[in-house]
């Protein structure tokens, strides 16, 4: 813990300095929330299904100080990001734009729950890649939510704070995401995934044991940026609603494998494939958690591979770069690989034996180069703790 604590102290000191340089005073505190990798369970969250993400050792950090008025001033270390200022008394969601929509949305949603939020100054820094499918947005929302909960004395629980972040993304940012990303960021535990039931929001840690198994989780950021607030993500969600309605169930969580033959008879071909992905993905989450508990992470490779095929062929949210990353990693030592996140770009993950990690990374870089594609960013991540005050 010494290294973690010293790193956190150094980061808090650095952000305190940046805050003071921008606002001319010290912050009341510094809070941090991690990004996440979704091990398995994609697009199941908004269908009240099952997911198995884990928080990663890449985080968004905010320094915050309360104000005596209702003014909010936001600044960041993001290249080219201009400071933003607004008044909480006159703010409406249609004023939100860019990165500032996330902290503004959190403040807006806290107020809608009956918590009076003071004006505040905020400075943010992050090493979670934006647009990579690692939930940089949820990390920012959760860091801000925890900070404002602490500063107001609201004392909200972690599940409540995760829901505040989700509502900010849905209602202010305009992205129709589920609860998974914020839950992973708030509930993460070192060396564990979070087994989350998105219907009743019950959760439990599932030990991953990657190091003990001699595995490393490589993230392959294709640099193909995605945006949840537009395009295909909303279309996939609409298809799921359509499929559930046609099958006379509340959500696709209510369907199992035995229902698929009937669904194929009733639904058009595209909607059926969307439904089949959700149903089989829920089953893969259950099986992955079981295998992690009985046989360890070396046993889950085929489930990761099957998940990717389902996202590629049935849900159609992959892209050529993601497929190249997955196929190349599998051909160069990975025990399993899949795209992770909302899709249409972003990142893939691969579980790779430690001794094969350099080979897999080099092969992926060479594969992209041979096709004239921009070089991906390939790096290892560790399962980390959730949001905290530094």
XYZ file of C-alpha atoms in Angstrom:
390
model
C 0.000 0.000 0.000
C 2.967 2.339 0.495
C 3.505 2.823 -3.239
C -0.200 3.416 -3.847
C -0.435 5.902 -1.002
C 2.706 7.791 -2.034
C 1.534 7.963 -5.634
C -1.843 9.268 -4.484
C -0.193 11.898 -2.307
C 2.028 13.069 -5.151
C -0.950 13.277 -7.501
C -3.020 15.169 -4.921
C -0.156 17.610 -4.411
C 0.245 18.145 -8.151
C -3.460 18.742 -8.701
C -3.631 21.048 -5.686
C -0.892 23.098 -7.287
C -2.674 23.195 -10.629
C -5.918 24.221 -8.932
C -4.196 26.987 -6.985
C -2.453 28.215 -10.112
C -5.762 28.521 -11.919
C -8.125 29.709 -9.186
C -5.762 31.504 -6.801
C -6.644 29.421 -3.740
C -6.314 25.860 -2.484
C -9.014 23.221 -3.017
C -11.035 21.726 -0.193
C -9.917 18.282 -1.308
C -8.891 15.980 -4.146
C -10.961 13.004 -5.324
C -10.201 10.247 -7.815
C -12.276 7.704 -9.752
C -10.981 5.025 -12.135
C -11.907 4.091 -15.641
C -12.968 0.528 -16.286
C -12.481 -2.472 -18.507
C -15.522 -4.610 -19.086
C -14.312 -8.189 -18.897
C -17.589 -9.485 -20.338
C -21.235 -8.441 -20.527
C -21.685 -5.845 -23.287
C -24.895 -3.842 -23.809
C -26.604 -6.032 -21.223
C -26.735 -3.312 -18.570
C -29.576 -1.248 -20.044
C -31.454 -4.507 -20.592
C -31.402 -5.101 -16.815
C -28.873 -7.852 -17.407
C -25.550 -8.994 -15.955
C -22.100 -7.459 -16.345
C -18.583 -8.211 -15.112
C -16.363 -5.105 -15.344
C -13.368 -4.109 -13.280
C -11.949 -0.732 -12.308
C -8.489 -0.079 -13.768
C -5.360 1.712 -12.642
C -6.084 4.704 -14.881
C -8.121 7.439 -13.247
C -9.686 10.873 -13.420
C -8.786 13.184 -10.546
C -10.564 16.367 -9.494
C -9.579 19.125 -7.077
C -12.672 20.936 -5.810
C -13.428 23.873 -3.528
C -16.884 25.059 -2.502
C -17.901 28.671 -3.102
C -20.134 30.997 -1.128
C -22.298 31.716 -4.198
C -23.960 29.510 -6.844
C -21.314 29.953 -9.520
C -19.547 26.904 -10.937
C -16.138 27.336 -12.544
C -14.597 24.374 -14.353
C -11.072 24.055 -15.698
C -8.921 21.156 -16.818
C -5.550 20.014 -17.969
C -7.062 18.688 -21.214
C -5.285 20.116 -24.284
C -7.314 22.914 -25.846
C -10.115 22.750 -23.271
C -11.418 26.207 -22.385
C -12.586 27.030 -18.837
C -16.358 26.955 -18.355
C -18.472 29.014 -15.975
C -22.205 28.876 -15.231
C -24.733 29.618 -12.501
C -26.502 26.706 -10.823
C -29.675 28.765 -10.445
C -30.046 29.284 -14.184
C -28.362 26.157 -15.579
C -30.391 23.888 -17.860
C -29.187 20.722 -19.594
C -29.300 22.324 -23.040
C -26.442 24.611 -21.945
C -24.108 21.652 -21.372
C -21.432 21.012 -23.966
C -18.187 19.094 -24.270
C -16.371 17.704 -21.256
C -18.014 20.209 -18.907
C -21.395 18.519 -19.439
C -20.318 15.658 -17.176
C -19.573 17.614 -13.973
C -22.441 19.995 -14.743
C -24.753 17.018 -15.152
C -23.705 15.558 -11.809
C -24.447 18.835 -10.015
C -27.788 19.077 -11.833
C -28.814 15.555 -10.874
C -27.750 15.987 -7.240
C -29.969 19.040 -7.034
C -32.845 17.095 -8.561
C -32.565 14.601 -5.703
C -33.059 17.421 -3.210
C -29.406 18.027 -2.309
C -28.468 21.710 -2.388
C -25.138 21.997 -4.178
C -23.070 25.114 -3.509
C -21.181 26.830 -6.243
C -17.741 25.296 -6.670
C -14.433 25.586 -8.477
C -13.089 22.397 -10.046
C -9.891 21.427 -11.812
C -9.665 18.019 -13.481
C -6.835 15.851 -14.763
C -7.062 12.347 -16.239
C -4.998 9.540 -17.707
C -8.044 7.569 -18.895
C -7.949 7.732 -22.713
C -10.946 9.625 -24.113
C -13.014 7.742 -26.682
C -11.224 4.461 -25.992
C -14.175 2.628 -24.447
C -12.596 2.721 -20.979
C -15.286 4.976 -19.469
C -13.449 8.250 -19.157
C -16.870 9.893 -18.832
C -17.971 7.675 -15.942
C -14.647 8.260 -14.177
C -15.220 12.020 -14.344
C -18.835 11.712 -13.214
C -17.946 9.509 -10.261
C -15.048 11.661 -9.107
C -17.284 14.737 -9.160
C -20.219 12.931 -7.538
C -18.066 11.693 -4.652
C -16.508 15.128 -4.204
C -19.846 16.937 -4.109
C -21.360 14.311 -1.820
C -18.497 14.837 0.611
C -18.529 18.630 0.377
C -22.302 18.877 0.934
C -22.337 16.280 3.696
C -24.917 14.325 1.714
C -23.207 11.046 2.586
C -24.628 9.181 -0.393
C -23.773 5.502 -0.775
C -21.673 4.272 -3.656
C -24.589 2.728 -5.527
C -26.492 6.020 -5.195
C -23.506 7.966 -6.505
C -23.169 5.600 -9.442
C -26.806 6.245 -10.302
C -26.260 10.007 -10.099
C -23.491 9.612 -12.676
C -25.658 7.447 -14.904
C -28.498 9.954 -14.777
C -26.118 12.791 -15.596
C -24.990 10.917 -18.689
C -28.543 10.058 -19.752
C -30.329 13.314 -18.980
C -27.702 16.010 -19.431
C -25.039 14.587 -21.744
C -27.712 12.777 -23.747
C -26.045 9.354 -23.911
C -28.457 6.423 -23.381
C -26.008 4.326 -21.354
C -26.764 1.915 -18.540
C -25.393 1.763 -15.004
C -22.364 -0.481 -15.583
C -19.608 2.082 -16.120
C -20.397 4.179 -13.077
C -20.872 1.070 -10.916
C -17.462 -0.270 -11.881
C -15.847 3.065 -11.101
C -17.559 3.370 -7.708
C -17.508 -0.287 -6.598
C -14.164 -1.522 -7.892
C -11.967 -3.677 -5.650
C -8.284 -4.422 -6.101
C -7.689 -7.647 -8.084
C -11.434 -8.205 -8.494
C -14.158 -7.728 -11.067
C -17.603 -6.474 -10.074
C -20.408 -8.955 -10.741
C -23.364 -6.593 -11.104
C -27.021 -7.429 -11.580
C -28.354 -4.383 -13.399
C -31.943 -5.240 -12.478
C -31.728 -5.116 -8.689
C -28.253 -3.439 -8.586
C -26.887 -6.130 -6.286
C -23.163 -6.648 -6.683
C -20.292 -8.726 -5.385
C -16.554 -8.835 -6.013
C -15.242 -11.727 -8.105
C -11.497 -12.390 -7.628
C -9.669 -12.363 -10.949
C -6.296 -13.820 -9.981
C -4.571 -12.693 -13.165
C -1.098 -12.436 -11.627
C -1.368 -15.818 -9.929
C -2.313 -17.358 -13.272
C 0.611 -15.679 -15.012
C -1.675 -13.501 -17.133
C -1.756 -9.832 -17.979
C -4.729 -7.899 -19.363
C -3.639 -5.924 -22.405
C -5.784 -3.053 -23.622
C -5.520 -2.294 -27.340
C -6.810 1.230 -27.922
C -7.470 1.327 -31.645
C -7.690 5.138 -31.603
C -10.987 4.831 -33.475
C -13.004 7.215 -31.349
C -16.603 6.500 -30.459
C -19.400 8.632 -28.985
C -22.255 7.151 -26.980
C -24.436 10.202 -27.418
C -24.910 9.597 -31.123
C -25.453 6.968 -33.751
C -25.329 3.231 -33.349
C -25.489 2.957 -29.573
C -28.963 4.497 -29.466
C -30.033 2.330 -32.409
C -28.958 -0.846 -30.605
C -30.840 0.183 -27.493
C -33.960 0.842 -29.571
C -33.653 -2.614 -31.146
C -33.547 -4.179 -27.695
C -36.692 -2.325 -26.646
C -38.393 -3.419 -29.866
C -37.388 -7.041 -29.316
C -38.614 -7.083 -25.725
C -41.934 -5.555 -26.721
C -42.436 -8.076 -29.519
C -41.677 -10.899 -27.093
C -44.087 -9.456 -24.501
C -41.452 -9.083 -21.777
C -40.357 -6.068 -19.796
C -36.711 -6.303 -20.838
C -34.501 -8.819 -22.603
C -33.281 -9.973 -19.179
C -36.563 -11.897 -18.993
C -35.548 -14.138 -21.903
C -33.334 -17.210 -21.814
C -31.817 -19.549 -24.382
C -35.037 -21.587 -24.503
C -36.871 -18.513 -25.782
C -34.625 -17.962 -28.781
C -36.347 -20.356 -31.220
C -39.643 -18.585 -30.599
C -37.983 -15.195 -30.931
C -36.526 -16.215 -34.283
C -40.020 -17.027 -35.558
C -41.508 -13.732 -34.383
C -38.770 -11.155 -34.955
C -37.229 -9.796 -38.122
C -33.743 -11.133 -38.795
C -31.818 -8.089 -37.524
C -33.803 -7.658 -34.321
C -33.461 -11.372 -33.601
C -29.694 -11.151 -33.826
C -29.694 -8.202 -31.433
C -31.824 -10.197 -28.986
C -29.668 -13.302 -29.365
C -26.574 -11.334 -28.415
C -28.132 -10.043 -25.195
C -29.497 -13.440 -24.159
C -26.261 -15.324 -24.840
C -24.115 -12.548 -23.354
C -25.977 -12.758 -20.050
C -25.269 -16.488 -20.016
C -21.585 -15.852 -20.752
C -21.345 -13.483 -17.787
C -22.765 -16.140 -15.458
C -20.423 -18.791 -16.803
C -17.368 -16.514 -16.654
C -17.981 -15.722 -12.990
C -18.425 -19.430 -12.251
C -15.178 -20.375 -13.995
C -13.211 -17.618 -12.283
C -14.323 -19.056 -8.975
C -13.562 -22.674 -9.810
C -10.807 -22.847 -12.415
C -9.384 -19.329 -12.646
C -8.858 -16.871 -15.507
C -7.071 -19.320 -17.811
C -10.444 -21.057 -18.280
C -12.424 -18.082 -19.610
C -10.697 -17.471 -22.930
C -13.301 -19.169 -25.111
C -16.071 -17.152 -23.457
C -14.244 -13.914 -24.293
C -13.805 -15.099 -27.876
C -17.484 -16.049 -28.150
C -18.494 -12.669 -26.756
C -16.490 -10.905 -29.450
C -18.013 -13.015 -32.216
C -21.471 -12.189 -30.887
C -20.729 -8.470 -30.829
C -19.190 -8.634 -34.277
C -21.860 -10.713 -35.997
C -25.105 -10.407 -33.994
C -24.930 -6.965 -32.378
C -22.688 -5.529 -35.121
C -20.825 -3.059 -32.933
C -17.278 -4.005 -33.825
C -15.172 -2.466 -36.589
C -12.260 -3.658 -38.767
C -9.665 -2.231 -36.385
C -11.175 -3.992 -33.364
C -11.417 -7.271 -35.267
C -7.789 -6.937 -36.337
C -6.704 -6.293 -32.748
C -8.610 -9.299 -31.430
C -7.547 -11.707 -34.171
C -3.895 -10.681 -33.969
C -3.772 -10.978 -30.184
C -5.342 -14.439 -30.347
C -2.821 -15.552 -32.955
C 0.063 -14.381 -30.776
C -0.502 -15.969 -27.406
C -3.719 -14.501 -25.996
C -5.923 -17.047 -24.239
C -8.971 -14.938 -25.099
C -9.751 -11.518 -26.548
C -12.743 -9.314 -27.258
C -13.705 -5.740 -27.947
C -14.750 -3.939 -24.773
C -17.076 -1.010 -24.245
C -19.923 0.360 -26.300
C -18.345 -0.432 -29.636
C -18.041 1.387 -32.989
C -14.406 1.974 -32.094
C -12.555 2.129 -28.806
C -10.565 -0.735 -27.356
C -10.133 -4.475 -27.298
C -8.783 -6.485 -24.379
C -6.671 -9.622 -24.444
C -5.689 -11.952 -21.622
C -2.100 -12.842 -22.426
C 0.513 -14.936 -20.609
C 3.121 -12.580 -19.177
C 5.860 -14.177 -21.263
C 3.879 -13.522 -24.479
C 2.862 -9.931 -23.760
C 5.692 -8.278 -25.701
C 5.139 -10.592 -28.675
C 1.423 -9.889 -28.742
C 1.964 -6.142 -28.493
C 4.544 -6.139 -31.284
C 2.319 -8.260 -33.517
C -0.641 -5.918 -33.054
C 1.481 -2.870 -33.866
C 2.902 -4.596 -36.931
C -0.553 -5.705 -38.065
C -1.901 -2.168 -37.943
C 1.178 -0.775 -39.682
C 0.964 -3.329 -42.502
C -2.561 -2.103 -43.269
C -1.641 1.535 -43.174
C -3.620 2.158 -39.987
C -2.602 4.582 -37.229
C -0.682 2.845 -34.466
C -2.867 1.673 -31.586
C -1.900 2.248 -27.984
C -1.263 -1.116 -26.300
C -0.833 -1.182 -22.535
C -1.464 -3.404 -19.522
C -4.068 -2.586 -16.875
C -4.555 -3.866 -13.348
C -7.845 -4.361 -11.469
C -7.931 -1.408 -9.080
C -9.854 0.211 -6.252
C -12.920 2.314 -6.927
C -13.456 6.028 -6.353
C -11.840 7.572 -3.289
C -10.685 10.789 -1.690
C -6.924 11.202 -1.884
